[in-house]
């Protein structure tokens, strides 16, 4: 009798557990589907909103440098150029420093220092972008215009290519300053990714290298980096995706000029900055609004490609 009661109780618990698992699995599946629906609706709304601009200008929209609301002539080349250039420069500035931070935290820092320094680096990611923009405009721009840019212009004066790359009046604002601000914003993401993947290297690999007489840098160069190179590149691509879509921080310091400058000290704009500046002044149903939405769609496509590549690079390491 007792066995029958216990058996029925176990069946009841099993049914309850199966029901709970079913409800949880359904909610999880619904959440995944909801994300896909939101993503698809976002893509569709941007594409449909920008469709009048694509119809009006065709592929020429991608290759036109015009942005003239008076004559209703719009193109994406200037803002796409500014977006890509500032993001790539930001990585050039950020990746070496992020690597140094990750190297220090995983190989050199004493154990009592790793957590505070790691937390401080990650807290940089919590600072709102508008604060970075205000800091850049009121602190970095005066330093750039008064010290850094004049020194660089003077140092490269008379050197072919470099004198043109760093030419122009030292206003302080421009592509170079925007890239520097983006680099500061990207560092926490890249450094955290590098630190995490460096810590996944089996200790026996590094201990074997140290046993053979390798230095700390030789262990990093010959053991850690080859073992984690795919994930490191994936983390860098994630940082690039973060830099591509930044808005307010760039708007404060890039100069917001609708032209392509051959000098890194020249003004420019990005897709995010031009949308932020001109969207409030775009009447509903206008060609200008459609062009801004088309720019948003292009930025979404660029970001999607970058993040998809980063996921592809990270997948083999996750699977391992």
mmCIF file of C-alpha atoms in Angstrom:
data_model
loop_
_atom_site.group_PDB
_atom_site.id
_atom_site.type_symbol
_atom_site.label_atom_id
_atom_site.label_comp_id
_atom_site.label_asym_id
_atom_site.label_seq_id
_atom_site.Cartn_x
_atom_site.Cartn_y
_atom_site.Cartn_z
ATOM 1 C CA UNK A 1 0.000 0.000 0.000
ATOM 2 C CA UNK A 2 2.781 2.387 0.934
ATOM 3 C CA UNK A 3 4.623 1.563 -2.297
ATOM 4 C CA UNK A 4 1.487 2.399 -4.315
ATOM 5 C CA UNK A 5 1.113 5.742 -2.535
ATOM 6 C CA UNK A 6 4.788 6.557 -3.081
ATOM 7 C CA UNK A 7 4.532 5.569 -6.748
ATOM 8 C CA UNK A 8 1.496 7.777 -7.316
ATOM 9 C CA UNK A 9 3.232 10.672 -5.558
ATOM 10 C CA UNK A 10 6.303 10.259 -7.774
ATOM 11 C CA UNK A 11 4.085 10.234 -10.857
ATOM 12 C CA UNK A 12 2.400 13.429 -9.679
ATOM 13 C CA UNK A 13 5.772 15.111 -9.123
ATOM 14 C CA UNK A 14 6.936 13.940 -12.551
ATOM 15 C CA UNK A 15 3.813 15.374 -14.170
ATOM 16 C CA UNK A 16 4.336 18.639 -12.304
ATOM 17 C CA UNK A 17 7.991 18.742 -13.322
ATOM 18 C CA UNK A 18 7.151 17.959 -16.933
ATOM 19 C CA UNK A 19 4.513 20.678 -16.916
ATOM 20 C CA UNK A 20 6.985 23.190 -15.478
ATOM 21 C CA UNK A 21 9.607 22.224 -18.045
ATOM 22 C CA UNK A 22 7.051 22.580 -20.804
ATOM 23 C CA UNK A 23 5.994 26.037 -19.618
ATOM 24 C CA UNK A 24 9.622 27.160 -19.269
ATOM 25 C CA UNK A 25 10.562 25.818 -22.688
ATOM 26 C CA UNK A 26 7.555 27.540 -24.253
ATOM 27 C CA UNK A 27 8.406 30.883 -22.624
ATOM 28 C CA UNK A 28 12.044 30.578 -23.710
ATOM 29 C CA UNK A 29 10.995 29.756 -27.261
ATOM 30 C CA UNK A 30 8.549 32.667 -27.253
ATOM 31 C CA UNK A 31 11.306 35.019 -26.070
ATOM 32 C CA UNK A 32 13.576 33.910 -28.902
ATOM 33 C CA UNK A 33 10.797 34.358 -31.456
ATOM 34 C CA UNK A 34 9.972 37.784 -30.016
ATOM 35 C CA UNK A 35 13.580 38.916 -30.495
ATOM 36 C CA UNK A 36 13.468 37.807 -34.128
ATOM 37 C CA UNK A 37 10.166 39.615 -34.633
ATOM 38 C CA UNK A 38 11.533 42.829 -33.119
ATOM 39 C CA UNK A 39 14.689 42.616 -35.202
ATOM 40 C CA UNK A 40 12.740 41.929 -38.375
ATOM 41 C CA UNK A 41 10.291 44.748 -37.712
ATOM 42 C CA UNK A 42 13.173 47.150 -37.115
ATOM 43 C CA UNK A 43 14.856 46.198 -40.375
ATOM 44 C CA UNK A 44 11.575 46.370 -42.262
ATOM 45 C CA UNK A 45 10.581 49.750 -40.849
ATOM 46 C CA UNK A 46 13.963 51.269 -41.715
ATOM 47 C CA UNK A 47 13.891 49.811 -45.219
ATOM 48 C CA UNK A 48 10.325 50.904 -45.930
ATOM 49 C CA UNK A 49 11.000 54.348 -44.468
ATOM 50 C CA UNK A 50 14.088 54.773 -46.654
ATOM 51 C CA UNK A 51 12.498 53.276 -49.757
ATOM 52 C CA UNK A 52 11.532 56.673 -51.270
ATOM 53 C CA UNK A 53 15.192 57.735 -51.090
ATOM 54 C CA UNK A 54 16.363 54.496 -52.693
ATOM 55 C CA UNK A 55 13.762 54.929 -55.446
ATOM 56 C CA UNK A 56 14.688 58.562 -56.018
ATOM 57 C CA UNK A 57 18.469 58.165 -56.107
ATOM 58 C CA UNK A 58 18.985 54.456 -56.735
ATOM 59 C CA UNK A 59 22.484 53.131 -56.126
ATOM 60 C CA UNK A 60 23.727 56.678 -56.583
ATOM 61 C CA UNK A 61 22.583 57.320 -53.020
ATOM 62 C CA UNK A 62 25.454 55.160 -51.770
ATOM 63 C CA UNK A 63 28.067 56.951 -53.872
ATOM 64 C CA UNK A 64 26.923 60.566 -53.717
ATOM 65 C CA UNK A 65 28.702 63.107 -51.504
ATOM 66 C CA UNK A 66 25.856 65.622 -51.649
ATOM 67 C CA UNK A 67 23.712 66.496 -48.676
ATOM 68 C CA UNK A 68 21.689 69.525 -49.722
ATOM 69 C CA UNK A 69 18.220 69.780 -48.159
ATOM 70 C CA UNK A 70 17.498 72.971 -50.131
ATOM 71 C CA UNK A 71 17.843 71.232 -53.502
ATOM 72 C CA UNK A 72 16.646 67.850 -52.186
ATOM 73 C CA UNK A 73 19.923 66.128 -53.083
ATOM 74 C CA UNK A 74 21.104 63.527 -50.612
ATOM 75 C CA UNK A 75 23.893 60.965 -50.530
ATOM 76 C CA UNK A 76 25.418 58.548 -48.058
ATOM 77 C CA UNK A 77 29.108 58.598 -48.991
ATOM 78 C CA UNK A 78 30.249 61.314 -46.576
ATOM 79 C CA UNK A 79 28.541 59.850 -43.528
ATOM 80 C CA UNK A 80 29.517 56.259 -44.368
ATOM 81 C CA UNK A 81 33.120 57.391 -44.859
ATOM 82 C CA UNK A 82 33.114 59.199 -41.516
ATOM 83 C CA UNK A 83 31.522 56.237 -39.744
ATOM 84 C CA UNK A 84 34.035 53.719 -41.045
ATOM 85 C CA UNK A 85 37.080 55.977 -40.642
ATOM 86 C CA UNK A 86 36.354 57.017 -37.055
ATOM 87 C CA UNK A 87 35.556 53.430 -36.063
ATOM 88 C CA UNK A 88 38.725 51.992 -37.611
ATOM 89 C CA UNK A 89 40.877 54.740 -36.083
ATOM 90 C CA UNK A 90 39.235 54.088 -32.721
ATOM 91 C CA UNK A 91 40.302 50.453 -32.945
ATOM 92 C CA UNK A 92 43.837 51.507 -33.904
ATOM 93 C CA UNK A 93 43.984 53.574 -30.716
ATOM 94 C CA UNK A 94 42.065 51.186 -28.454
ATOM 95 C CA UNK A 95 43.337 47.699 -29.315
ATOM 96 C CA UNK A 96 46.989 48.149 -28.178
ATOM 97 C CA UNK A 97 45.878 49.705 -24.899
ATOM 98 C CA UNK A 98 43.179 47.061 -24.374
ATOM 99 C CA UNK A 99 45.752 44.342 -25.053
ATOM 100 C CA UNK A 100 48.114 45.908 -22.528
ATOM 101 C CA UNK A 101 45.359 46.028 -19.921
ATOM 102 C CA UNK A 102 44.387 42.398 -20.514
ATOM 103 C CA UNK A 103 48.047 41.318 -20.498
ATOM 104 C CA UNK A 104 48.657 43.144 -17.222
ATOM 105 C CA UNK A 105 45.555 41.745 -15.519
ATOM 106 C CA UNK A 106 46.181 38.131 -16.534
ATOM 107 C CA UNK A 107 49.974 37.843 -16.384
ATOM 108 C CA UNK A 108 51.575 40.649 -14.378
ATOM 109 C CA UNK A 109 49.173 42.151 -11.840
ATOM 110 C CA UNK A 110 49.191 40.796 -8.282
ATOM 111 C CA UNK A 111 46.005 39.003 -7.294
ATOM 112 C CA UNK A 112 44.846 41.786 -4.959
ATOM 113 C CA UNK A 113 45.000 44.321 -7.790
ATOM 114 C CA UNK A 114 43.251 42.368 -10.549
ATOM 115 C CA UNK A 115 39.686 42.732 -9.333
ATOM 116 C CA UNK A 116 39.768 46.513 -8.563
ATOM 117 C CA UNK A 117 41.515 47.366 -11.843
ATOM 118 C CA UNK A 118 39.257 45.050 -13.842
ATOM 119 C CA UNK A 119 36.164 46.572 -12.239
ATOM 120 C CA UNK A 120 37.400 50.102 -12.915
ATOM 121 C CA UNK A 121 37.966 49.288 -16.582
ATOM 122 C CA UNK A 122 34.524 47.730 -16.923
ATOM 123 C CA UNK A 123 32.890 50.741 -15.245
ATOM 124 C CA UNK A 124 33.979 52.832 -18.216
ATOM 125 C CA UNK A 125 31.321 50.987 -20.198
ATOM 126 C CA UNK A 126 28.641 52.282 -17.805
ATOM 127 C CA UNK A 127 29.384 55.958 -18.471
ATOM 128 C CA UNK A 128 26.629 57.477 -20.687
ATOM 129 C CA UNK A 129 27.782 58.476 -24.134
ATOM 130 C CA UNK A 130 26.621 62.065 -23.691
ATOM 131 C CA UNK A 131 28.998 62.361 -20.729
ATOM 132 C CA UNK A 132 31.834 61.209 -22.960
ATOM 133 C CA UNK A 133 30.741 63.822 -25.486
ATOM 134 C CA UNK A 134 30.720 66.632 -22.913
ATOM 135 C CA UNK A 135 34.080 65.489 -21.545
ATOM 136 C CA UNK A 136 35.463 65.412 -25.065
ATOM 137 C CA UNK A 137 34.135 68.860 -25.958
ATOM 138 C CA UNK A 138 35.124 70.694 -22.767
ATOM 139 C CA UNK A 139 38.348 68.848 -21.889
ATOM 140 C CA UNK A 140 39.819 66.984 -24.871
ATOM 141 C CA UNK A 141 39.052 69.538 -27.609
ATOM 142 C CA UNK A 142 40.978 72.388 -25.862
ATOM 143 C CA UNK A 143 43.938 70.054 -25.287
ATOM 144 C CA UNK A 144 43.839 68.971 -28.919
ATOM 145 C CA UNK A 145 43.647 72.512 -30.276
ATOM 146 C CA UNK A 146 46.203 73.994 -27.911
ATOM 147 C CA UNK A 147 48.816 71.256 -27.626
ATOM 148 C CA UNK A 148 48.438 67.995 -29.535
ATOM 149 C CA UNK A 149 47.331 69.090 -33.002
ATOM 150 C CA UNK A 150 49.833 71.989 -33.338
ATOM 151 C CA UNK A 151 52.652 69.660 -32.251
ATOM 152 C CA UNK A 152 51.644 66.958 -34.762
ATOM 153 C CA UNK A 153 51.219 69.494 -37.586
ATOM 154 C CA UNK A 154 54.661 70.941 -36.848
ATOM 155 C CA UNK A 155 56.304 67.510 -36.565
ATOM 156 C CA UNK A 156 54.978 66.262 -39.917
ATOM 157 C CA UNK A 157 55.407 69.506 -41.829
ATOM 158 C CA UNK A 158 57.325 68.856 -45.053
ATOM 159 C CA UNK A 159 56.949 65.060 -44.914
ATOM 160 C CA UNK A 160 55.057 63.743 -47.962
ATOM 161 C CA UNK A 161 51.671 62.148 -47.291
ATOM 162 C CA UNK A 162 51.871 62.744 -43.535
ATOM 163 C CA UNK A 163 51.707 66.523 -43.891
ATOM 164 C CA UNK A 164 48.489 66.150 -45.864
ATOM 165 C CA UNK A 165 47.101 63.534 -43.491
ATOM 166 C CA UNK A 166 47.555 65.875 -40.530
ATOM 167 C CA UNK A 167 46.984 69.215 -42.206
ATOM 168 C CA UNK A 168 44.610 72.045 -41.453
ATOM 169 C CA UNK A 169 43.972 74.547 -38.688
ATOM 170 C CA UNK A 170 44.058 73.060 -35.159
ATOM 171 C CA UNK A 171 40.427 73.597 -34.210
ATOM 172 C CA UNK A 172 40.468 70.636 -31.835
ATOM 173 C CA UNK A 173 37.332 69.061 -33.258
ATOM 174 C CA UNK A 174 37.335 66.639 -36.170
ATOM 175 C CA UNK A 175 37.700 63.005 -37.132
ATOM 176 C CA UNK A 176 40.852 62.457 -35.068
ATOM 177 C CA UNK A 177 39.229 63.712 -31.858
ATOM 178 C CA UNK A 178 36.069 61.718 -32.499
ATOM 179 C CA UNK A 179 38.148 58.574 -33.004
ATOM 180 C CA UNK A 180 39.995 59.227 -29.740
ATOM 181 C CA UNK A 181 36.729 59.540 -27.800
ATOM 182 C CA UNK A 182 35.420 56.369 -29.441
ATOM 183 C CA UNK A 183 38.628 54.572 -28.475
ATOM 184 C CA UNK A 184 38.067 55.398 -24.818
ATOM 185 C CA UNK A 185 34.524 54.053 -25.110
ATOM 186 C CA UNK A 186 35.608 50.863 -26.885
ATOM 187 C CA UNK A 187 38.481 49.957 -24.533
ATOM 188 C CA UNK A 188 36.300 48.327 -21.830
ATOM 189 C CA UNK A 189 34.625 45.964 -24.296
ATOM 190 C CA UNK A 190 37.825 44.851 -26.037
ATOM 191 C CA UNK A 191 39.871 44.637 -22.826
ATOM 192 C CA UNK A 192 37.211 42.587 -21.023
ATOM 193 C CA UNK A 193 36.955 40.155 -23.943
ATOM 194 C CA UNK A 194 40.724 39.749 -24.186
ATOM 195 C CA UNK A 195 41.067 39.226 -20.452
ATOM 196 C CA UNK A 196 38.368 36.567 -20.403
ATOM 197 C CA UNK A 197 39.813 34.607 -23.328
ATOM 198 C CA UNK A 198 43.368 34.889 -22.008
ATOM 199 C CA UNK A 199 42.168 33.258 -18.789
ATOM 200 C CA UNK A 200 40.825 30.255 -20.749
ATOM 201 C CA UNK A 201 44.333 29.155 -21.755
ATOM 202 C CA UNK A 202 45.126 25.933 -19.835
ATOM 203 C CA UNK A 203 47.655 26.613 -17.111
ATOM 204 C CA UNK A 204 49.680 23.554 -18.114
ATOM 205 C CA UNK A 205 50.498 25.173 -21.486
ATOM 206 C CA UNK A 206 51.954 28.276 -19.878
ATOM 207 C CA UNK A 207 53.711 26.338 -17.127
ATOM 208 C CA UNK A 208 55.363 24.123 -19.735
ATOM 209 C CA UNK A 209 56.602 27.188 -21.612
ATOM 210 C CA UNK A 210 57.941 28.754 -18.416
ATOM 211 C CA UNK A 211 59.622 25.447 -17.647
ATOM 212 C CA UNK A 212 61.462 25.654 -20.968
ATOM 213 C CA UNK A 213 62.805 29.067 -20.010
ATOM 214 C CA UNK A 214 60.376 31.338 -21.888
ATOM 215 C CA UNK A 215 59.818 34.870 -20.649
ATOM 216 C CA UNK A 216 56.385 36.256 -19.883
ATOM 217 C CA UNK A 217 56.198 38.015 -23.245
ATOM 218 C CA UNK A 218 57.324 34.882 -25.081
ATOM 219 C CA UNK A 219 54.579 32.898 -23.359
ATOM 220 C CA UNK A 220 52.038 35.515 -24.399
ATOM 221 C CA UNK A 221 53.320 35.670 -27.982
ATOM 222 C CA UNK A 222 53.866 31.945 -28.567
ATOM 223 C CA UNK A 223 51.231 30.312 -26.354
ATOM 224 C CA UNK A 224 48.410 32.627 -25.295
ATOM 225 C CA UNK A 225 47.871 34.612 -28.492
ATOM 226 C CA UNK A 226 47.916 31.608 -30.874
ATOM 227 C CA UNK A 227 45.499 29.762 -28.580
ATOM 228 C CA UNK A 228 43.072 32.696 -28.336
ATOM 229 C CA UNK A 229 43.583 34.546 -31.633
ATOM 230 C CA UNK A 230 40.139 33.718 -33.014
ATOM 231 C CA UNK A 231 38.357 34.956 -29.898
ATOM 232 C CA UNK A 232 40.598 38.024 -29.684
ATOM 233 C CA UNK A 233 39.705 39.000 -33.245
ATOM 234 C CA UNK A 234 36.043 38.363 -32.439
ATOM 235 C CA UNK A 235 36.265 40.682 -29.430
ATOM 236 C CA UNK A 236 37.865 43.373 -31.556
ATOM 237 C CA UNK A 237 35.015 43.053 -34.045
ATOM 238 C CA UNK A 238 32.530 43.458 -31.197
ATOM 239 C CA UNK A 239 34.325 46.658 -30.244
ATOM 240 C CA UNK A 240 34.073 47.809 -33.855
ATOM 241 C CA UNK A 241 30.335 47.185 -33.757
ATOM 242 C CA UNK A 242 30.125 49.338 -30.617
ATOM 243 C CA UNK A 243 32.025 52.169 -32.280
ATOM 244 C CA UNK A 244 29.967 52.133 -35.480
ATOM 245 C CA UNK A 245 26.705 53.082 -33.813
ATOM 246 C CA UNK A 246 27.878 55.682 -31.317
ATOM 247 C CA UNK A 247 25.921 58.928 -31.574
ATOM 248 C CA UNK A 248 26.123 61.720 -29.009
ATOM 249 C CA UNK A 249 29.804 61.453 -28.094
ATOM 250 C CA UNK A 250 30.769 61.730 -31.768
ATOM 251 C CA UNK A 251 28.270 64.521 -32.461
ATOM 252 C CA UNK A 252 29.924 66.732 -29.855
ATOM 253 C CA UNK A 253 33.442 66.582 -31.286
ATOM 254 C CA UNK A 254 33.462 65.582 -34.967
ATOM 255 C CA UNK A 255 32.606 69.014 -36.356
ATOM 256 C CA UNK A 256 29.485 67.893 -38.267
ATOM 257 C CA UNK A 257 30.547 69.010 -41.747
ATOM 258 C CA UNK A 258 29.063 67.400 -44.875
ATOM 259 C CA UNK A 259 32.325 66.860 -46.707
ATOM 260 C CA UNK A 260 35.104 64.336 -47.033
ATOM 261 C CA UNK A 261 38.355 65.666 -45.629
ATOM 262 C CA UNK A 262 41.699 64.153 -46.529
ATOM 263 C CA UNK A 263 43.077 65.381 -43.194
ATOM 264 C CA UNK A 264 42.331 63.530 -39.974
ATOM 265 C CA UNK A 265 42.059 66.907 -38.265
ATOM 266 C CA UNK A 266 39.285 67.961 -40.636
ATOM 267 C CA UNK A 267 35.614 67.990 -39.725
ATOM 268 C CA UNK A 268 33.151 65.366 -40.905
ATOM 269 C CA UNK A 269 30.132 63.445 -39.773
ATOM 270 C CA UNK A 270 28.914 59.918 -39.238
ATOM 271 C CA UNK A 271 25.613 58.225 -39.966
ATOM 272 C CA UNK A 272 24.610 58.336 -36.321
ATOM 273 C CA UNK A 273 25.598 61.983 -35.850
ATOM 274 C CA UNK A 274 23.811 63.279 -38.953
ATOM 275 C CA UNK A 275 20.651 61.371 -38.017
ATOM 276 C CA UNK A 276 20.759 62.779 -34.477
ATOM 277 C CA UNK A 277 21.257 66.338 -35.720
ATOM 278 C CA UNK A 278 18.825 66.474 -38.614
ATOM 279 C CA UNK A 279 16.053 64.064 -37.688
ATOM 280 C CA UNK A 280 14.127 66.646 -35.571
ATOM 281 C CA UNK A 281 14.120 69.067 -38.528
ATOM 282 C CA UNK A 282 12.842 66.530 -41.069
ATOM 283 C CA UNK A 283 9.104 66.836 -41.870
ATOM 284 C CA UNK A 284 7.093 63.641 -41.952
ATOM 285 C CA UNK A 285 6.919 62.183 -45.450
ATOM 286 C CA UNK A 286 9.780 64.316 -46.757
ATOM 287 C CA UNK A 287 12.617 63.055 -48.915
ATOM 288 C CA UNK A 288 15.057 64.210 -46.254
ATOM 289 C CA UNK A 289 13.419 61.989 -43.637
ATOM 290 C CA UNK A 290 13.450 59.079 -46.075
ATOM 291 C CA UNK A 291 17.169 59.680 -46.679
ATOM 292 C CA UNK A 292 17.875 59.665 -42.945
ATOM 293 C CA UNK A 293 15.967 56.402 -42.549
ATOM 294 C CA UNK A 294 17.910 54.990 -45.499
ATOM 295 C CA UNK A 295 21.131 55.953 -43.698
ATOM 296 C CA UNK A 296 19.833 54.167 -40.621
ATOM 297 C CA UNK A 297 19.206 51.064 -42.699
ATOM 298 C CA UNK A 298 22.733 51.219 -44.141
ATOM 299 C CA UNK A 299 24.201 51.570 -40.643
ATOM 300 C CA UNK A 300 22.148 48.602 -39.497
ATOM 301 C CA UNK A 301 23.458 46.505 -42.378
ATOM 302 C CA UNK A 302 27.070 47.500 -41.642
ATOM 303 C CA UNK A 303 26.681 46.734 -37.934
ATOM 304 C CA UNK A 304 24.952 43.439 -38.697
ATOM 305 C CA UNK A 305 27.796 42.360 -40.972
ATOM 306 C CA UNK A 306 30.419 43.277 -38.372
ATOM 307 C CA UNK A 307 28.633 41.495 -35.539
ATOM 308 C CA UNK A 308 27.924 38.448 -37.712
ATOM 309 C CA UNK A 309 31.630 38.178 -38.513
ATOM 310 C CA UNK A 310 32.492 38.471 -34.825
ATOM 311 C CA UNK A 311 30.040 35.704 -33.945
ATOM 312 C CA UNK A 312 31.513 33.484 -36.630
ATOM 313 C CA UNK A 313 34.987 34.079 -35.213
ATOM 314 C CA UNK A 314 33.894 33.437 -31.637
ATOM 315 C CA UNK A 315 31.913 30.273 -32.419
ATOM 316 C CA UNK A 316 34.863 27.845 -32.818
ATOM 317 C CA UNK A 317 36.288 28.859 -29.443
ATOM 318 C CA UNK A 318 32.897 28.544 -27.731
ATOM 319 C CA UNK A 319 32.371 25.126 -29.290
ATOM 320 C CA UNK A 320 35.781 24.021 -28.089
#
